[in-house]
C-alpha cells in the first residue's frame, strides 16, 4: 500500500514543474493569475494530503516506523503534517482573492 501511495505522490511531484510554469506564465502575461495560484496551490495541497494519507497508514502499521520513535514523536509529526493542510488551504483561498498574497503564502510554506 505504501508503495502505491508513494507512486501517486511522485506523480503529483512530477506535476509541480507544470504548475509552476502555469503560475509563471500567468504572472508574466497578467491573465489568469487567480486560477494559476489556485492550481499551483492545489498541486501542493494534493502533496500534503498524500503525505498525510501515507503517514496515517504508516502510523497505524507500527512495523513500518523506526523503533526509536515514541508516541510523542508520532504526535508531533502528525501535527506538522496537518498544519501543512491548513497552511496550503489558506494559501489557495488567499490566492483566489489576492494572487500575490497566495503566492507569498505558498512560498513561505516551501
mmCIF file with all atom_site columns, C-alpha atoms in Angstrom:
data_model
loop_
_atom_site.group_PDB
_atom_site.id
_atom_site.type_symbol
_atom_site.label_atom_id
_atom_site.label_alt_id
_atom_site.label_comp_id
_atom_site.label_asym_id
_atom_site.label_entity_id
_atom_site.label_seq_id
_atom_site.pdbx_PDB_ins_code
_atom_site.Cartn_x
_atom_site.Cartn_y
_atom_site.Cartn_z
_atom_site.occupancy
_atom_site.B_iso_or_equiv
_atom_site.pdbx_formal_charge
_atom_site.auth_seq_id
_atom_site.auth_comp_id
_atom_site.auth_asym_id
_atom_site.auth_atom_id
_atom_site.pdbx_PDB_model_num
ATOM 1   C CA . UNK A 1 1   ? 0.000  0.000  0.000   1.00 0.00 ? 1   UNK A CA 1
ATOM 2   C CA . UNK A 1 2   ? 2.807  2.439  0.864   1.00 0.00 ? 2   UNK A CA 1
ATOM 3   C CA . UNK A 1 3   ? 4.446  1.740  -2.481  1.00 0.00 ? 3   UNK A CA 1
ATOM 4   C CA . UNK A 1 4   ? 1.211  2.557  -4.330  1.00 0.00 ? 4   UNK A CA 1
ATOM 5   C CA . UNK A 1 5   ? 0.650  5.743  -2.318  1.00 0.00 ? 5   UNK A CA 1
ATOM 6   C CA . UNK A 1 6   ? 4.249  6.795  -2.850  1.00 0.00 ? 6   UNK A CA 1
ATOM 7   C CA . UNK A 1 7   ? 3.823  6.286  -6.598  1.00 0.00 ? 7   UNK A CA 1
ATOM 8   C CA . UNK A 1 8   ? 0.775  8.566  -6.583  1.00 0.00 ? 8   UNK A CA 1
ATOM 9   C CA . UNK A 1 9   ? 2.754  11.097 -4.555  1.00 0.00 ? 9   UNK A CA 1
ATOM 10  C CA . UNK A 1 10  ? 5.573  11.036 -7.105  1.00 0.00 ? 10  UNK A CA 1
ATOM 11  C CA . UNK A 1 11  ? 3.062  11.546 -9.903  1.00 0.00 ? 11  UNK A CA 1
ATOM 12  C CA . UNK A 1 12  ? 1.991  14.754 -8.177  1.00 0.00 ? 12  UNK A CA 1
ATOM 13  C CA . UNK A 1 13  ? 5.634  15.774 -7.721  1.00 0.00 ? 13  UNK A CA 1
ATOM 14  C CA . UNK A 1 14  ? 6.026  15.380 -11.485 1.00 0.00 ? 14  UNK A CA 1
ATOM 15  C CA . UNK A 1 15  ? 3.108  17.827 -11.914 1.00 0.00 ? 15  UNK A CA 1
ATOM 16  C CA . UNK A 1 16  ? 4.810  20.596 -9.898  1.00 0.00 ? 16  UNK A CA 1
ATOM 17  C CA . UNK A 1 17  ? 7.037  21.949 -12.701 1.00 0.00 ? 17  UNK A CA 1
ATOM 18  C CA . UNK A 1 18  ? 3.976  22.285 -14.934 1.00 0.00 ? 18  UNK A CA 1
ATOM 19  C CA . UNK A 1 19  ? 2.036  24.053 -12.170 1.00 0.00 ? 19  UNK A CA 1
ATOM 20  C CA . UNK A 1 20  ? 4.990  26.392 -11.611 1.00 0.00 ? 20  UNK A CA 1
ATOM 21  C CA . UNK A 1 21  ? 5.141  27.095 -15.345 1.00 0.00 ? 21  UNK A CA 1
ATOM 22  C CA . UNK A 1 22  ? 1.435  27.931 -15.453 1.00 0.00 ? 22  UNK A CA 1
ATOM 23  C CA . UNK A 1 23  ? 1.911  30.257 -12.479 1.00 0.00 ? 23  UNK A CA 1
ATOM 24  C CA . UNK A 1 24  ? 4.926  31.999 -14.003 1.00 0.00 ? 24  UNK A CA 1
ATOM 25  C CA . UNK A 1 25  ? 3.181  32.453 -17.344 1.00 0.00 ? 25  UNK A CA 1
ATOM 26  C CA . UNK A 1 26  ? 0.084  33.901 -15.664 1.00 0.00 ? 26  UNK A CA 1
ATOM 27  C CA . UNK A 1 27  ? 2.148  36.479 -13.794 1.00 0.00 ? 27  UNK A CA 1
ATOM 28  C CA . UNK A 1 28  ? 4.186  37.261 -16.892 1.00 0.00 ? 28  UNK A CA 1
ATOM 29  C CA . UNK A 1 29  ? 1.081  37.802 -19.054 1.00 0.00 ? 29  UNK A CA 1
ATOM 30  C CA . UNK A 1 30  ? -1.103 39.269 -16.347 1.00 0.00 ? 30  UNK A CA 1
ATOM 31  C CA . UNK A 1 31  ? -4.015 36.962 -17.217 1.00 0.00 ? 31  UNK A CA 1
ATOM 32  C CA . UNK A 1 32  ? -5.413 34.126 -15.132 1.00 0.00 ? 32  UNK A CA 1
ATOM 33  C CA . UNK A 1 33  ? -3.397 34.845 -12.022 1.00 0.00 ? 33  UNK A CA 1
ATOM 34  C CA . UNK A 1 34  ? -6.089 33.693 -9.618  1.00 0.00 ? 34  UNK A CA 1
ATOM 35  C CA . UNK A 1 35  ? -6.629 30.441 -11.474 1.00 0.00 ? 35  UNK A CA 1
ATOM 36  C CA . UNK A 1 36  ? -2.891 29.804 -11.718 1.00 0.00 ? 36  UNK A CA 1
ATOM 37  C CA . UNK A 1 37  ? -2.338 30.408 -7.997  1.00 0.00 ? 37  UNK A CA 1
ATOM 38  C CA . UNK A 1 38  ? -5.236 28.111 -7.098  1.00 0.00 ? 38  UNK A CA 1
ATOM 39  C CA . UNK A 1 39  ? -3.893 25.431 -9.472  1.00 0.00 ? 39  UNK A CA 1
ATOM 40  C CA . UNK A 1 40  ? -0.361 25.743 -8.096  1.00 0.00 ? 40  UNK A CA 1
ATOM 41  C CA . UNK A 1 41  ? -1.620 25.666 -4.516  1.00 0.00 ? 41  UNK A CA 1
ATOM 42  C CA . UNK A 1 42  ? -3.837 22.678 -5.279  1.00 0.00 ? 42  UNK A CA 1
ATOM 43  C CA . UNK A 1 43  ? -0.833 20.754 -6.598  1.00 0.00 ? 43  UNK A CA 1
ATOM 44  C CA . UNK A 1 44  ? 0.939  21.363 -3.284  1.00 0.00 ? 44  UNK A CA 1
ATOM 45  C CA . UNK A 1 45  ? -2.218 20.654 -1.298  1.00 0.00 ? 45  UNK A CA 1
ATOM 46  C CA . UNK A 1 46  ? -2.533 17.275 -3.026  1.00 0.00 ? 46  UNK A CA 1
ATOM 47  C CA . UNK A 1 47  ? 1.034  16.552 -1.925  1.00 0.00 ? 47  UNK A CA 1
ATOM 48  C CA . UNK A 1 48  ? 0.117  17.451 1.644   1.00 0.00 ? 48  UNK A CA 1
ATOM 49  C CA . UNK A 1 49  ? -2.963 15.232 1.517   1.00 0.00 ? 49  UNK A CA 1
ATOM 50  C CA . UNK A 1 50  ? -0.907 12.336 0.179   1.00 0.00 ? 50  UNK A CA 1
ATOM 51  C CA . UNK A 1 51  ? 1.757  12.849 2.851   1.00 0.00 ? 51  UNK A CA 1
ATOM 52  C CA . UNK A 1 52  ? -0.983 12.739 5.489   1.00 0.00 ? 52  UNK A CA 1
ATOM 53  C CA . UNK A 1 53  ? -2.505 9.588  3.995   1.00 0.00 ? 53  UNK A CA 1
ATOM 54  C CA . UNK A 1 54  ? 0.880  7.852  3.824   1.00 0.00 ? 54  UNK A CA 1
ATOM 55  C CA . UNK A 1 55  ? 1.757  8.963  7.347   1.00 0.00 ? 55  UNK A CA 1
ATOM 56  C CA . UNK A 1 56  ? -1.632 7.779  8.624   1.00 0.00 ? 56  UNK A CA 1
ATOM 57  C CA . UNK A 1 57  ? -1.087 4.364  7.081   1.00 0.00 ? 57  UNK A CA 1
ATOM 58  C CA . UNK A 1 58  ? 2.451  4.080  8.447   1.00 0.00 ? 58  UNK A CA 1
ATOM 59  C CA . UNK A 1 59  ? 1.365  5.329  11.858  1.00 0.00 ? 59  UNK A CA 1
ATOM 60  C CA . UNK A 1 60  ? -1.319 2.632  12.100  1.00 0.00 ? 60  UNK A CA 1
ATOM 61  C CA . UNK A 1 61  ? 1.056  -0.117 10.939  1.00 0.00 ? 61  UNK A CA 1
ATOM 62  C CA . UNK A 1 62  ? 3.771  0.446  13.540  1.00 0.00 ? 62  UNK A CA 1
ATOM 63  C CA . UNK A 1 63  ? 6.136  -2.105 11.990  1.00 0.00 ? 63  UNK A CA 1
ATOM 64  C CA . UNK A 1 64  ? 6.892  0.480  9.284   1.00 0.00 ? 64  UNK A CA 1
ATOM 65  C CA . UNK A 1 65  ? 8.130  3.018  11.858  1.00 0.00 ? 65  UNK A CA 1
ATOM 66  C CA . UNK A 1 66  ? 11.541 3.084  13.438  1.00 0.00 ? 66  UNK A CA 1
ATOM 67  C CA . UNK A 1 67  ? 11.648 1.595  16.913  1.00 0.00 ? 67  UNK A CA 1
ATOM 68  C CA . UNK A 1 68  ? 13.313 4.794  18.169  1.00 0.00 ? 68  UNK A CA 1
ATOM 69  C CA . UNK A 1 69  ? 10.245 6.999  17.662  1.00 0.00 ? 69  UNK A CA 1
ATOM 70  C CA . UNK A 1 70  ? 7.920  7.291  20.617  1.00 0.00 ? 70  UNK A CA 1
ATOM 71  C CA . UNK A 1 71  ? 4.263  8.301  20.871  1.00 0.00 ? 71  UNK A CA 1
ATOM 72  C CA . UNK A 1 72  ? 5.176  11.966 21.391  1.00 0.00 ? 72  UNK A CA 1
ATOM 73  C CA . UNK A 1 73  ? 7.315  11.948 18.250  1.00 0.00 ? 73  UNK A CA 1
ATOM 74  C CA . UNK A 1 74  ? 4.500  10.412 16.228  1.00 0.00 ? 74  UNK A CA 1
ATOM 75  C CA . UNK A 1 75  ? 2.084  13.037 17.547  1.00 0.00 ? 75  UNK A CA 1
ATOM 76  C CA . UNK A 1 76  ? 4.499  15.877 16.690  1.00 0.00 ? 76  UNK A CA 1
ATOM 77  C CA . UNK A 1 77  ? 4.917  14.651 13.129  1.00 0.00 ? 77  UNK A CA 1
ATOM 78  C CA . UNK A 1 78  ? 1.158  14.250 12.762  1.00 0.00 ? 78  UNK A CA 1
ATOM 79  C CA . UNK A 1 79  ? 0.579  17.845 13.911  1.00 0.00 ? 79  UNK A CA 1
ATOM 80  C CA . UNK A 1 80  ? 3.122  19.202 11.417  1.00 0.00 ? 80  UNK A CA 1
ATOM 81  C CA . UNK A 1 81  ? 1.588  17.277 8.536   1.00 0.00 ? 81  UNK A CA 1
ATOM 82  C CA . UNK A 1 82  ? -1.917 18.514 9.450   1.00 0.00 ? 82  UNK A CA 1
ATOM 83  C CA . UNK A 1 83  ? -0.598 22.072 9.690   1.00 0.00 ? 83  UNK A CA 1
ATOM 84  C CA . UNK A 1 84  ? 0.529  21.820 6.059   1.00 0.00 ? 84  UNK A CA 1
ATOM 85  C CA . UNK A 1 85  ? -3.077 21.149 5.023   1.00 0.00 ? 85  UNK A CA 1
ATOM 86  C CA . UNK A 1 86  ? -4.312 24.263 6.809   1.00 0.00 ? 86  UNK A CA 1
ATOM 87  C CA . UNK A 1 87  ? -1.430 26.387 5.511   1.00 0.00 ? 87  UNK A CA 1
ATOM 88  C CA . UNK A 1 88  ? -1.982 25.383 1.892   1.00 0.00 ? 88  UNK A CA 1
ATOM 89  C CA . UNK A 1 89  ? -5.763 25.724 2.112   1.00 0.00 ? 89  UNK A CA 1
ATOM 90  C CA . UNK A 1 90  ? -5.209 29.257 3.410   1.00 0.00 ? 90  UNK A CA 1
ATOM 91  C CA . UNK A 1 91  ? -2.822 29.954 0.531   1.00 0.00 ? 91  UNK A CA 1
ATOM 92  C CA . UNK A 1 92  ? -5.366 28.726 -2.013  1.00 0.00 ? 92  UNK A CA 1
ATOM 93  C CA . UNK A 1 93  ? -8.155 30.848 -0.542  1.00 0.00 ? 93  UNK A CA 1
ATOM 94  C CA . UNK A 1 94  ? -5.957 33.930 -0.319  1.00 0.00 ? 94  UNK A CA 1
ATOM 95  C CA . UNK A 1 95  ? -4.655 33.289 -3.832  1.00 0.00 ? 95  UNK A CA 1
ATOM 96  C CA . UNK A 1 96  ? -8.200 33.184 -5.167  1.00 0.00 ? 96  UNK A CA 1
ATOM 97  C CA . UNK A 1 97  ? -8.752 36.640 -3.699  1.00 0.00 ? 97  UNK A CA 1
ATOM 98  C CA . UNK A 1 98  ? -5.308 38.271 -3.935  1.00 0.00 ? 98  UNK A CA 1
ATOM 99  C CA . UNK A 1 99  ? -2.981 36.220 -6.172  1.00 0.00 ? 99  UNK A CA 1
ATOM 100 C CA . UNK A 1 100 ? 0.265  37.823 -4.966  1.00 0.00 ? 100 UNK A CA 1
ATOM 101 C CA . UNK A 1 101 ? -0.641 37.085 -1.350  1.00 0.00 ? 101 UNK A CA 1
ATOM 102 C CA . UNK A 1 102 ? -1.426 33.463 -2.207  1.00 0.00 ? 102 UNK A CA 1
ATOM 103 C CA . UNK A 1 103 ? 1.960  33.087 -3.891  1.00 0.00 ? 103 UNK A CA 1
ATOM 104 C CA . UNK A 1 104 ? 3.646  34.623 -0.844  1.00 0.00 ? 104 UNK A CA 1
ATOM 105 C CA . UNK A 1 105 ? 1.952  32.132 1.493   1.00 0.00 ? 105 UNK A CA 1
ATOM 106 C CA . UNK A 1 106 ? 2.909  29.203 -0.769  1.00 0.00 ? 106 UNK A CA 1
ATOM 107 C CA . UNK A 1 107 ? 6.485  30.486 -0.946  1.00 0.00 ? 107 UNK A CA 1
ATOM 108 C CA . UNK A 1 108 ? 6.594  30.778 2.844   1.00 0.00 ? 108 UNK A CA 1
ATOM 109 C CA . UNK A 1 109 ? 5.367  27.184 3.061   1.00 0.00 ? 109 UNK A CA 1
ATOM 110 C CA . UNK A 1 110 ? 8.087  25.974 0.737   1.00 0.00 ? 110 UNK A CA 1
#
